[in-house]
Amino acid sequence: MSEDPAQPRNGLRDRLTDGLYGLGWGAVKKLPEPVARALFRTIADQAWKRRGKSVLRLESNLARVVPGASPARLAELSRAGMRSYMRYWMESFRLPTWSPARIKASIEVTDAHRLTDGLDAGRGVILALPHLGNWDLAGAWVTTDLKVPFTTVAERLRPETLYDRFVAYREGLGMEVLPHSGGAAFGTLARRLRAGGLVCLVADRDLSASGVEVTFFGDTARMPAGPALLAQQTGALLLPVTLSYDDTPVMKARIHAPVELPESGDRTEKTSSMTQALADAFAVGIADHPEDWHMLQRLWLADLEPREDRT
């Protein structure tokens, strides 16, 4: 049997990736905070200057969010975007060491009553977020300040040891973490919601290629159907949430008005309408703070489709 020459290279890359994340969680949290902030800003600026695929994709996505922006404006936004993205990682590496008081002081939530009222009524609640700001910090606020446990879903990562690190990290913040693959997550989420629990889902990028098509910043994208389907099947409240940074250490969070269940239509039509409403709420937050949208992957269908001149 011949050996696959790519396997040793992939194995080495996987071990290196896992080791770097392990170094981040082990070492970054021990640095003085000003040093950590300066280090991650430097990393962001160096990555931006290299103009790699992720930076170019971020800039291309931002061009849809800010139509008509000049190349100079897009470059400015993508640089700020990389700094925001690295701030997310710096905070995440340090978050396990933060006290409940520090977590509470690091986030300011607008219209939190929409969440607490739903939970107090004994109704399950779904929080749906885009890749804005630091969703792990928002989750830590829920578990420490509100003292409400919740269930979420994590994408399976390579290597498996890296996925295990992320699960352990989020479980250490008080979250129940289910794997995205395998098919059992939906049923578990539905049971949690029927029991009056809380589910939090990052929902602006479909990982299954079978999501719902939505109009997003003037073009067609695909977003996961899960939040809308869960709300329909369980009667849970569906709340969009958007996050943003500013020049202070305090992240801002906004809990938007509930996504209503349409009175007419079949399940497919209702799911489409509710997912579009989520996309519209996400677009409001992203348009207000485009530099905090950490979308470094392809999203719109036009970007996923093969070019006609490609053989």
PDB file of C-alpha atoms in Angstrom:
ATOM      1  CA  MET A   1       0.000   0.000   0.000  1.00  0.00           C
ATOM      2  CA  SER A   2       1.457   3.353  -0.999  1.00  0.00           C
ATOM      3  CA  GLU A   3       1.596   6.137   1.551  1.00  0.00           C
ATOM      4  CA  ASP A   4      -0.145   9.441   1.008  1.00  0.00           C
ATOM      5  CA  PRO A   5       2.676  12.024   1.049  1.00  0.00           C
ATOM      6  CA  ALA A   6       0.216  14.666   2.218  1.00  0.00           C
ATOM      7  CA  GLN A   7      -0.566  12.833   5.452  1.00  0.00           C
ATOM      8  CA  PRO A   8       2.717  13.586   7.258  1.00  0.00           C
ATOM      9  CA  ARG A   9       2.518  17.222   6.184  1.00  0.00           C
ATOM     10  CA  ASN A  10      -1.092  17.498   7.315  1.00  0.00           C
ATOM     11  CA  GLY A  11      -0.279  15.800  10.593  1.00  0.00           C
ATOM     12  CA  LEU A  12       2.568  18.203  11.249  1.00  0.00           C
ATOM     13  CA  ARG A  13       0.365  21.169  10.368  1.00  0.00           C
ATOM     14  CA  ASP A  14      -2.376  19.904  12.669  1.00  0.00           C
ATOM     15  CA  ARG A  15       0.054  19.451  15.561  1.00  0.00           C
ATOM     16  CA  LEU A  16       1.493  22.905  14.946  1.00  0.00           C
ATOM     17  CA  THR A  17      -1.985  24.484  14.870  1.00  0.00           C
ATOM     18  CA  ASP A  18      -3.004  22.736  18.068  1.00  0.00           C
ATOM     19  CA  GLY A  19       0.264  23.697  19.728  1.00  0.00           C
ATOM     20  CA  LEU A  20      -0.132  27.366  18.829  1.00  0.00           C
ATOM     21  CA  TYR A  21      -3.625  27.527  20.274  1.00  0.00           C
ATOM     22  CA  GLY A  22      -2.405  25.717  23.358  1.00  0.00           C
ATOM     23  CA  LEU A  23       0.375  28.285  23.689  1.00  0.00           C
ATOM     24  CA  GLY A  24      -2.200  31.061  23.369  1.00  0.00           C
ATOM     25  CA  TRP A  25      -4.403  29.749  26.164  1.00  0.00           C
ATOM     26  CA  GLY A  26      -1.401  28.893  28.312  1.00  0.00           C
ATOM     27  CA  ALA A  27       0.815  31.943  27.848  1.00  0.00           C
ATOM     28  CA  VAL A  28      -1.245  34.939  26.712  1.00  0.00           C
ATOM     29  CA  LYS A  29      -3.378  34.976  29.847  1.00  0.00           C
ATOM     30  CA  LYS A  30      -0.212  35.379  31.920  1.00  0.00           C
ATOM     31  CA  LEU A  31       0.969  38.508  30.099  1.00  0.00           C
ATOM     32  CA  PRO A  32       0.279  41.971  31.532  1.00  0.00           C
ATOM     33  CA  GLU A  33      -2.824  43.221  29.754  1.00  0.00           C
ATOM     34  CA  PRO A  34      -1.179  46.234  28.048  1.00  0.00           C
ATOM     35  CA  VAL A  35       1.503  43.899  26.688  1.00  0.00           C
ATOM     36  CA  ALA A  36      -1.099  41.439  25.407  1.00  0.00           C
ATOM     37  CA  ARG A  37      -3.095  44.195  23.715  1.00  0.00           C
ATOM     38  CA  ALA A  38      -0.002  45.618  22.024  1.00  0.00           C
ATOM     39  CA  LEU A  39       1.132  42.153  20.927  1.00  0.00           C
ATOM     40  CA  PHE A  40      -2.181  41.257  19.300  1.00  0.00           C
ATOM     41  CA  ARG A  41      -2.485  44.628  17.604  1.00  0.00           C
ATOM     42  CA  THR A  42       0.967  44.042  16.120  1.00  0.00           C
ATOM     43  CA  ILE A  43      -0.072  40.580  14.955  1.00  0.00           C
ATOM     44  CA  ALA A  44      -3.186  42.082  13.349  1.00  0.00           C
ATOM     45  CA  ASP A  45      -1.217  44.777  11.545  1.00  0.00           C
ATOM     46  CA  GLN A  46       1.372  42.308  10.273  1.00  0.00           C
ATOM     47  CA  ALA A  47      -1.337  39.965   8.970  1.00  0.00           C
ATOM     48  CA  TRP A  48      -3.068  42.894   7.280  1.00  0.00           C
ATOM     49  CA  LYS A  49       0.145  44.051   5.615  1.00  0.00           C
ATOM     50  CA  ARG A  50       0.779  40.582   4.162  1.00  0.00           C
ATOM     51  CA  ARG A  51      -2.551  40.786   2.279  1.00  0.00           C
ATOM     52  CA  GLY A  52      -3.170  37.053   2.543  1.00  0.00           C
ATOM     53  CA  LYS A  53      -6.311  35.231   1.427  1.00  0.00           C
ATOM     54  CA  SER A  54      -8.198  35.858   4.665  1.00  0.00           C
ATOM     55  CA  VAL A  55      -7.542  39.596   4.586  1.00  0.00           C
ATOM     56  CA  LEU A  56      -8.520  39.836   0.918  1.00  0.00           C
ATOM     57  CA  ARG A  57     -11.700  37.877   1.594  1.00  0.00           C
ATOM     58  CA  LEU A  58     -12.540  40.139   4.533  1.00  0.00           C
ATOM     59  CA  GLU A  59     -12.046  43.175   2.313  1.00  0.00           C
ATOM     60  CA  SER A  60     -14.226  41.657  -0.411  1.00  0.00           C
ATOM     61  CA  ASN A  61     -16.992  40.982   2.121  1.00  0.00           C
ATOM     62  CA  LEU A  62     -16.717  44.488   3.504  1.00  0.00           C
ATOM     63  CA  ALA A  63     -17.111  45.880  -0.025  1.00  0.00           C
ATOM     64  CA  ARG A  64     -20.650  44.459  -0.011  1.00  0.00           C
ATOM     65  CA  VAL A  65     -21.384  45.896   3.424  1.00  0.00           C
ATOM     66  CA  VAL A  66     -20.132  49.357   2.496  1.00  0.00           C
ATOM     67  CA  PRO A  67     -21.053  49.728  -1.204  1.00  0.00           C
ATOM     68  CA  GLY A  68     -19.242  52.470  -3.011  1.00  0.00           C
ATOM     69  CA  ALA A  69     -16.374  52.557  -0.531  1.00  0.00           C
ATOM     70  CA  SER A  70     -13.083  53.617  -2.052  1.00  0.00           C
ATOM     71  CA  PRO A  71     -10.092  51.251  -2.036  1.00  0.00           C
ATOM     72  CA  ALA A  72      -8.544  53.409   0.679  1.00  0.00           C
ATOM     73  CA  ARG A  73     -11.701  53.164   2.807  1.00  0.00           C
ATOM     74  CA  LEU A  74     -11.856  49.383   2.353  1.00  0.00           C
ATOM     75  CA  ALA A  75      -8.217  49.080   3.323  1.00  0.00           C
ATOM     76  CA  GLU A  76      -8.891  51.153   6.424  1.00  0.00           C
ATOM     77  CA  LEU A  77     -11.869  48.966   7.322  1.00  0.00           C
ATOM     78  CA  SER A  78     -10.006  45.712   6.761  1.00  0.00           C
ATOM     79  CA  ARG A  79      -7.132  46.888   8.940  1.00  0.00           C
ATOM     80  CA  ALA A  80      -9.583  47.808  11.696  1.00  0.00           C
ATOM     81  CA  GLY A  81     -11.290  44.469  11.080  1.00  0.00           C
ATOM     82  CA  MET A  82      -8.095  42.507  11.655  1.00  0.00           C
ATOM     83  CA  ARG A  83      -7.461  44.474  14.850  1.00  0.00           C
ATOM     84  CA  SER A  84     -10.996  43.679  16.013  1.00  0.00           C
ATOM     85  CA  TYR A  85     -10.503  39.999  15.137  1.00  0.00           C
ATOM     86  CA  MET A  86      -7.245  39.839  17.077  1.00  0.00           C
ATOM     87  CA  ARG A  87      -8.912  41.616  19.999  1.00  0.00           C
ATOM     88  CA  TYR A  88     -11.427  38.776  20.017  1.00  0.00           C
ATOM     89  CA  TRP A  89      -8.609  36.214  20.249  1.00  0.00           C
ATOM     90  CA  MET A  90      -6.683  38.150  22.880  1.00  0.00           C
ATOM     91  CA  GLU A  91      -9.783  38.428  25.052  1.00  0.00           C
ATOM     92  CA  SER A  92     -10.713  34.808  24.479  1.00  0.00           C
ATOM     93  CA  PHE A  93      -7.303  33.519  25.532  1.00  0.00           C
ATOM     94  CA  ARG A  94      -7.551  35.586  28.727  1.00  0.00           C
ATOM     95  CA  LEU A  95     -11.268  35.124  29.436  1.00  0.00           C
ATOM     96  CA  PRO A  96     -10.899  31.965  31.583  1.00  0.00           C
ATOM     97  CA  THR A  97      -8.966  34.029  34.147  1.00  0.00           C
ATOM     98  CA  TRP A  98     -11.493  36.872  34.353  1.00  0.00           C
ATOM     99  CA  SER A  99     -13.617  37.179  37.471  1.00  0.00           C
ATOM    100  CA  PRO A 100     -17.420  37.498  37.232  1.00  0.00           C
ATOM    101  CA  ALA A 101     -17.005  41.165  38.175  1.00  0.00           C
ATOM    102  CA  ARG A 102     -14.520  41.704  35.344  1.00  0.00           C
ATOM    103  CA  ILE A 103     -16.819  39.986  32.853  1.00  0.00           C
ATOM    104  CA  LYS A 104     -19.777  42.118  33.951  1.00  0.00           C
ATOM    105  CA  ALA A 105     -17.697  45.293  33.650  1.00  0.00           C
ATOM    106  CA  SER A 106     -16.537  44.337  30.143  1.00  0.00           C
ATOM    107  CA  ILE A 107     -19.937  44.287  28.448  1.00  0.00           C
ATOM    108  CA  GLU A 108     -22.845  46.705  28.256  1.00  0.00           C
ATOM    109  CA  VAL A 109     -26.127  45.134  27.147  1.00  0.00           C
ATOM    110  CA  THR A 110     -29.013  47.096  25.649  1.00  0.00           C
ATOM    111  CA  ASP A 111     -32.530  45.658  26.049  1.00  0.00           C
ATOM    112  CA  ALA A 112     -31.403  42.735  28.203  1.00  0.00           C
ATOM    113  CA  HIS A 113     -35.000  42.588  29.483  1.00  0.00           C
ATOM    114  CA  ARG A 114     -36.012  40.875  26.252  1.00  0.00           C
ATOM    115  CA  LEU A 115     -33.900  37.907  27.288  1.00  0.00           C
ATOM    116  CA  THR A 116     -34.674  37.910  30.994  1.00  0.00           C
ATOM    117  CA  ASP A 117     -38.419  38.409  30.488  1.00  0.00           C
ATOM    118  CA  GLY A 118     -38.545  35.425  28.149  1.00  0.00           C
ATOM    119  CA  LEU A 119     -36.660  33.227  30.601  1.00  0.00           C
ATOM    120  CA  ASP A 120     -38.728  34.420  33.576  1.00  0.00           C
ATOM    121  CA  ALA A 121     -41.887  33.478  31.691  1.00  0.00           C
ATOM    122  CA  GLY A 122     -40.612  29.897  31.500  1.00  0.00           C
ATOM    123  CA  ARG A 123     -40.336  30.137  27.744  1.00  0.00           C
ATOM    124  CA  GLY A 124     -37.301  28.747  25.995  1.00  0.00           C
ATOM    125  CA  VAL A 125     -35.138  31.424  24.365  1.00  0.00           C
ATOM    126  CA  ILE A 126     -32.847  31.253  21.327  1.00  0.00           C
ATOM    127  CA  LEU A 127     -30.158  33.913  20.971  1.00  0.00           C
ATOM    128  CA  ALA A 128     -28.871  34.101  17.376  1.00  0.00           C
ATOM    129  CA  LEU A 129     -25.698  36.065  16.659  1.00  0.00           C
ATOM    130  CA  PRO A 130     -23.483  36.875  13.695  1.00  0.00           C
ATOM    131  CA  HIS A 131     -19.681  36.753  13.888  1.00  0.00           C
ATOM    132  CA  LEU A 132     -19.551  40.206  15.470  1.00  0.00           C
ATOM    133  CA  GLY A 133     -17.370  41.243  18.392  1.00  0.00           C
ATOM    134  CA  ASN A 134     -16.699  38.554  21.004  1.00  0.00           C
ATOM    135  CA  TRP A 135     -19.583  36.096  21.266  1.00  0.00           C
ATOM    136  CA  ASP A 136     -17.688  34.098  23.904  1.00  0.00           C
ATOM    137  CA  LEU A 137     -17.616  37.152  26.177  1.00  0.00           C
ATOM    138  CA  ALA A 138     -21.345  37.604  25.632  1.00  0.00           C
ATOM    139  CA  GLY A 139     -21.856  33.966  26.583  1.00  0.00           C
ATOM    140  CA  ALA A 140     -19.705  34.350  29.699  1.00  0.00           C
ATOM    141  CA  TRP A 141     -21.859  37.326  30.736  1.00  0.00           C
ATOM    142  CA  VAL A 142     -24.968  35.154  30.464  1.00  0.00           C
ATOM    143  CA  THR A 143     -23.519  32.367  32.598  1.00  0.00           C
ATOM    144  CA  THR A 144     -21.818  34.567  35.234  1.00  0.00           C
ATOM    145  CA  ASP A 145     -23.908  37.730  35.568  1.00  0.00           C
ATOM    146  CA  LEU A 146     -27.337  36.320  34.735  1.00  0.00           C
ATOM    147  CA  LYS A 147     -26.290  32.932  36.138  1.00  0.00           C
ATOM    148  CA  VAL A 148     -28.161  31.189  33.317  1.00  0.00           C
ATOM    149  CA  PRO A 149     -26.602  28.089  31.731  1.00  0.00           C
ATOM    150  CA  PHE A 150     -27.070  27.617  28.018  1.00  0.00           C
ATOM    151  CA  THR A 151     -26.402  25.190  25.203  1.00  0.00           C
ATOM    152  CA  THR A 152     -24.524  25.961  22.007  1.00  0.00           C
ATOM    153  CA  VAL A 153     -23.065  24.164  19.004  1.00  0.00           C
ATOM    154  CA  ALA A 154     -19.426  24.110  17.895  1.00  0.00           C
ATOM    155  CA  GLU A 155     -18.053  23.356  14.459  1.00  0.00           C
ATOM    156  CA  ARG A 156     -15.812  20.305  14.396  1.00  0.00           C
ATOM    157  CA  LEU A 157     -12.229  21.396  13.861  1.00  0.00           C
ATOM    158  CA  ARG A 158      -9.050  19.702  12.749  1.00  0.00           C
ATOM    159  CA  PRO A 159      -7.184  18.339  14.532  1.00  0.00           C
ATOM    160  CA  GLU A 160      -9.587  16.714  16.973  1.00  0.00           C
ATOM    161  CA  THR A 161      -7.386  17.884  19.843  1.00  0.00           C
ATOM    162  CA  LEU A 162      -8.035  21.504  18.808  1.00  0.00           C
ATOM    163  CA  TYR A 163     -11.787  20.898  18.825  1.00  0.00           C
ATOM    164  CA  ASP A 164     -11.400  19.403  22.293  1.00  0.00           C
ATOM    165  CA  ARG A 165      -9.571  22.544  23.430  1.00  0.00           C
ATOM    166  CA  PHE A 166     -12.420  24.763  22.251  1.00  0.00           C
ATOM    167  CA  VAL A 167     -15.022  22.569  23.906  1.00  0.00           C
ATOM    168  CA  ALA A 168     -13.099  22.569  27.191  1.00  0.00           C
ATOM    169  CA  TYR A 169     -12.632  26.345  26.979  1.00  0.00           C
ATOM    170  CA  ARG A 170     -16.332  27.034  26.445  1.00  0.00           C
ATOM    171  CA  GLU A 171     -17.441  24.462  28.984  1.00  0.00           C
ATOM    172  CA  GLY A 172     -15.124  26.208  31.444  1.00  0.00           C
ATOM    173  CA  LEU A 173     -17.173  29.365  30.846  1.00  0.00           C
ATOM    174  CA  GLY A 174     -20.361  27.516  31.801  1.00  0.00           C
ATOM    175  CA  MET A 175     -21.632  26.490  28.359  1.00  0.00           C
ATOM    176  CA  GLU A 176     -22.938  23.107  27.242  1.00  0.00           C
ATOM    177  CA  VAL A 177     -21.274  22.471  23.865  1.00  0.00           C
ATOM    178  CA  LEU A 178     -22.633  20.073  21.237  1.00  0.00           C
ATOM    179  CA  PRO A 179     -20.800  19.068  18.032  1.00  0.00           C
ATOM    180  CA  HIS A 180     -22.244  20.541  14.849  1.00  0.00           C
ATOM    181  CA  SER A 181     -21.867  17.277  12.952  1.00  0.00           C
ATOM    182  CA  GLY A 182     -23.555  14.004  13.774  1.00  0.00           C
ATOM    183  CA  GLY A 183     -27.209  15.039  13.580  1.00  0.00           C
ATOM    184  CA  ALA A 184     -28.039  14.728  17.283  1.00  0.00           C
ATOM    185  CA  ALA A 185     -27.574  18.382  18.184  1.00  0.00           C
ATOM    186  CA  PHE A 186     -30.984  19.561  16.954  1.00  0.00           C
ATOM    187  CA  GLY A 187     -32.893  17.135  19.153  1.00  0.00           C
ATOM    188  CA  THR A 188     -30.870  18.077  22.227  1.00  0.00           C
ATOM    189  CA  LEU A 189     -31.367  21.783  21.570  1.00  0.00           C
ATOM    190  CA  ALA A 190     -35.121  21.253  21.188  1.00  0.00           C
ATOM    191  CA  ARG A 191     -35.282  19.408  24.515  1.00  0.00           C
ATOM    192  CA  ARG A 192     -33.415  22.207  26.278  1.00  0.00           C
ATOM    193  CA  LEU A 193     -35.826  24.783  24.853  1.00  0.00           C
ATOM    194  CA  ARG A 194     -38.960  22.828  25.717  1.00  0.00           C
ATOM    195  CA  ALA A 195     -37.670  22.726  29.299  1.00  0.00           C
ATOM    196  CA  GLY A 196     -37.518  26.541  29.290  1.00  0.00           C
ATOM    197  CA  GLY A 197     -33.772  26.699  28.714  1.00  0.00           C
ATOM    198  CA  LEU A 198     -31.507  28.966  26.702  1.00  0.00           C
ATOM    199  CA  VAL A 199     -29.774  28.172  23.399  1.00  0.00           C
ATOM    200  CA  CYS A 200     -27.170  30.439  21.780  1.00  0.00           C
ATOM    201  CA  LEU A 201     -26.201  29.989  18.127  1.00  0.00           C
ATOM    202  CA  VAL A 202     -23.831  31.839  15.806  1.00  0.00           C
ATOM    203  CA  ALA A 203     -26.064  31.972  12.743  1.00  0.00           C
ATOM    204  CA  ASP A 204     -24.735  34.132   9.911  1.00  0.00           C
ATOM    205  CA  ARG A 205     -22.880  31.411   7.983  1.00  0.00           C
ATOM    206  CA  ASP A 206     -24.335  28.099   6.866  1.00  0.00           C
ATOM    207  CA  LEU A 207     -22.023  25.141   7.473  1.00  0.00           C
ATOM    208  CA  SER A 208     -24.292  22.499   5.954  1.00  0.00           C
ATOM    209  CA  ALA A 209     -24.778  23.846   2.404  1.00  0.00           C
ATOM    210  CA  SER A 210     -28.499  23.205   2.964  1.00  0.00           C
ATOM    211  CA  GLY A 211     -29.446  26.435   4.685  1.00  0.00           C
ATOM    212  CA  VAL A 212     -31.949  29.118   3.807  1.00  0.00           C
ATOM    213  CA  GLU A 213     -31.307  31.613   1.046  1.00  0.00           C
ATOM    214  CA  VAL A 214     -31.648  35.210   2.242  1.00  0.00           C
ATOM    215  CA  THR A 215     -31.091  38.643   0.790  1.00  0.00           C
ATOM    216  CA  PHE A 216     -28.123  40.087   2.628  1.00  0.00           C
ATOM    217  CA  PHE A 217     -26.679  43.471   1.729  1.00  0.00           C
ATOM    218  CA  GLY A 218     -28.346  43.308  -1.656  1.00  0.00           C
ATOM    219  CA  ASP A 219     -27.253  39.839  -2.732  1.00  0.00           C
ATOM    220  CA  THR A 220     -28.120  36.228  -1.973  1.00  0.00           C
ATOM    221  CA  ALA A 221     -26.432  34.397   0.884  1.00  0.00           C
ATOM    222  CA  ARG A 222     -27.277  31.206   2.740  1.00  0.00           C
ATOM    223  CA  MET A 223     -27.844  31.102   6.500  1.00  0.00           C
ATOM    224  CA  PRO A 224     -28.662  28.186   8.791  1.00  0.00           C
ATOM    225  CA  ALA A 225     -32.290  27.167   9.196  1.00  0.00           C
ATOM    226  CA  GLY A 226     -31.760  25.855  12.733  1.00  0.00           C
ATOM    227  CA  PRO A 227     -32.801  28.919  14.772  1.00  0.00           C
ATOM    228  CA  ALA A 228     -36.078  29.355  12.887  1.00  0.00           C
ATOM    229  CA  LEU A 229     -36.884  25.630  12.920  1.00  0.00           C
ATOM    230  CA  LEU A 230     -36.189  25.364  16.644  1.00  0.00           C
ATOM    231  CA  ALA A 231     -38.438  28.348  17.363  1.00  0.00           C
ATOM    232  CA  GLN A 232     -41.262  26.822  15.339  1.00  0.00           C
ATOM    233  CA  GLN A 233     -41.009  23.353  16.855  1.00  0.00           C
ATOM    234  CA  THR A 234     -40.616  24.423  20.484  1.00  0.00           C
ATOM    235  CA  GLY A 235     -42.401  27.781  20.725  1.00  0.00           C
ATOM    236  CA  ALA A 236     -39.171  29.362  21.955  1.00  0.00           C
ATOM    237  CA  LEU A 237     -38.524  33.090  21.674  1.00  0.00           C
ATOM    238  CA  LEU A 238     -36.056  33.897  18.874  1.00  0.00           C
ATOM    239  CA  LEU A 239     -33.912  36.958  19.623  1.00  0.00           C
ATOM    240  CA  PRO A 240     -31.228  38.369  17.290  1.00  0.00           C
ATOM    241  CA  VAL A 241     -28.171  39.786  19.073  1.00  0.00           C
ATOM    242  CA  THR A 242     -25.454  42.040  17.673  1.00  0.00           C
ATOM    243  CA  LEU A 243     -22.154  42.994  19.294  1.00  0.00           C
ATOM    244  CA  SER A 244     -19.602  45.722  18.712  1.00  0.00           C
ATOM    245  CA  TYR A 245     -16.439  47.273  20.055  1.00  0.00           C
ATOM    246  CA  ASP A 246     -15.526  50.928  20.459  1.00  0.00           C
ATOM    247  CA  ASP A 247     -12.503  52.766  21.820  1.00  0.00           C
ATOM    248  CA  THR A 248     -13.222  51.571  25.353  1.00  0.00           C
ATOM    249  CA  PRO A 249     -12.543  48.151  26.944  1.00  0.00           C
ATOM    250  CA  VAL A 250     -16.320  47.610  27.155  1.00  0.00           C
ATOM    251  CA  MET A 251     -18.021  45.615  24.396  1.00  0.00           C
ATOM    252  CA  LYS A 252     -21.532  46.723  23.465  1.00  0.00           C
ATOM    253  CA  ALA A 253     -24.350  44.206  22.977  1.00  0.00           C
ATOM    254  CA  ARG A 254     -27.849  44.797  21.647  1.00  0.00           C
ATOM    255  CA  ILE A 255     -30.716  42.331  21.967  1.00  0.00           C
ATOM    256  CA  HIS A 256     -33.098  43.039  19.107  1.00  0.00           C
ATOM    257  CA  ALA A 257     -36.862  42.635  19.016  1.00  0.00           C
ATOM    258  CA  PRO A 258     -38.093  39.031  18.767  1.00  0.00           C
ATOM    259  CA  VAL A 259     -38.469  37.413  15.372  1.00  0.00           C
ATOM    260  CA  GLU A 260     -42.176  36.696  15.069  1.00  0.00           C
ATOM    261  CA  LEU A 261     -43.614  33.404  13.863  1.00  0.00           C
ATOM    262  CA  PRO A 262     -45.582  34.086  10.660  1.00  0.00           C
ATOM    263  CA  GLU A 263     -49.310  33.413  10.953  1.00  0.00           C
ATOM    264  CA  SER A 264     -49.548  31.771   7.534  1.00  0.00           C
ATOM    265  CA  GLY A 265     -47.463  29.588   5.268  1.00  0.00           C
ATOM    266  CA  ASP A 266     -46.010  26.099   5.513  1.00  0.00           C
ATOM    267  CA  ARG A 267     -42.904  25.229   7.512  1.00  0.00           C
ATOM    268  CA  THR A 268     -40.560  26.030   4.645  1.00  0.00           C
ATOM    269  CA  GLU A 269     -42.143  29.432   4.060  1.00  0.00           C
ATOM    270  CA  LYS A 270     -42.113  30.286   7.760  1.00  0.00           C
ATOM    271  CA  THR A 271     -38.485  29.226   8.085  1.00  0.00           C
ATOM    272  CA  SER A 272     -37.530  31.378   5.112  1.00  0.00           C
ATOM    273  CA  SER A 273     -39.366  34.421   6.500  1.00  0.00           C
ATOM    274  CA  MET A 274     -37.883  34.067   9.988  1.00  0.00           C
ATOM    275  CA  THR A 275     -34.342  33.515   8.715  1.00  0.00           C
ATOM    276  CA  GLN A 276     -34.665  36.594   6.526  1.00  0.00           C
ATOM    277  CA  ALA A 277     -35.741  38.576   9.603  1.00  0.00           C
ATOM    278  CA  LEU A 278     -32.617  37.351  11.396  1.00  0.00           C
ATOM    279  CA  ALA A 279     -30.473  38.362   8.431  1.00  0.00           C
ATOM    280  CA  ASP A 280     -32.049  41.832   8.437  1.00  0.00           C
ATOM    281  CA  ALA A 281     -31.285  42.292  12.140  1.00  0.00           C
ATOM    282  CA  PHE A 282     -27.707  41.080  11.627  1.00  0.00           C
ATOM    283  CA  ALA A 283     -27.318  43.532   8.743  1.00  0.00           C
ATOM    284  CA  VAL A 284     -28.269  46.440  11.006  1.00  0.00           C
ATOM    285  CA  GLY A 285     -25.525  45.606  13.499  1.00  0.00           C
ATOM    286  CA  ILE A 286     -22.940  44.831  10.824  1.00  0.00           C
ATOM    287  CA  ALA A 287     -23.660  48.029   8.890  1.00  0.00           C
ATOM    288  CA  ASP A 288     -23.256  50.061  12.073  1.00  0.00           C
ATOM    289  CA  HIS A 289     -19.918  48.380  12.919  1.00  0.00           C
ATOM    290  CA  PRO A 290     -18.538  46.701   9.774  1.00  0.00           C
ATOM    291  CA  GLU A 291     -15.014  46.549  11.217  1.00  0.00           C
ATOM    292  CA  ASP A 292     -16.250  44.183  13.955  1.00  0.00           C
ATOM    293  CA  TRP A 293     -17.692  41.583  11.569  1.00  0.00           C
ATOM    294  CA  HIS A 294     -15.167  38.762  11.580  1.00  0.00           C
ATOM    295  CA  MET A 295     -16.189  37.116   8.320  1.00  0.00           C
ATOM    296  CA  LEU A 296     -12.963  35.962   6.721  1.00  0.00           C
ATOM    297  CA  GLN A 297     -14.675  33.255   4.640  1.00  0.00           C
ATOM    298  CA  ARG A 298     -16.839  33.230   1.538  1.00  0.00           C
ATOM    299  CA  LEU A 299     -20.494  33.885   2.332  1.00  0.00           C
ATOM    300  CA  TRP A 300     -22.516  35.066  -0.662  1.00  0.00           C
ATOM    301  CA  LEU A 301     -23.591  32.487  -3.229  1.00  0.00           C
ATOM    302  CA  ALA A 302     -22.019  34.480  -6.039  1.00  0.00           C
ATOM    303  CA  ASP A 303     -18.655  34.065  -4.320  1.00  0.00           C
ATOM    304  CA  LEU A 304     -19.196  30.337  -3.817  1.00  0.00           C
ATOM    305  CA  GLU A 305     -20.141  29.601  -7.419  1.00  0.00           C
ATOM    306  CA  PRO A 306     -17.365  28.636  -9.863  1.00  0.00           C
ATOM    307  CA  ARG A 307     -16.394  31.313 -12.335  1.00  0.00           C
ATOM    308  CA  GLU A 308     -17.572  30.747 -15.890  1.00  0.00           C
ATOM    309  CA  ASP A 309     -14.043  31.096 -17.280  1.00  0.00           C
ATOM    310  CA  ARG A 310     -12.699  28.360 -14.970  1.00  0.00           C
ATOM    311  CA  THR A 311     -11.983  25.044 -16.684  1.00  0.00           C
TER     312      THR A 311
END
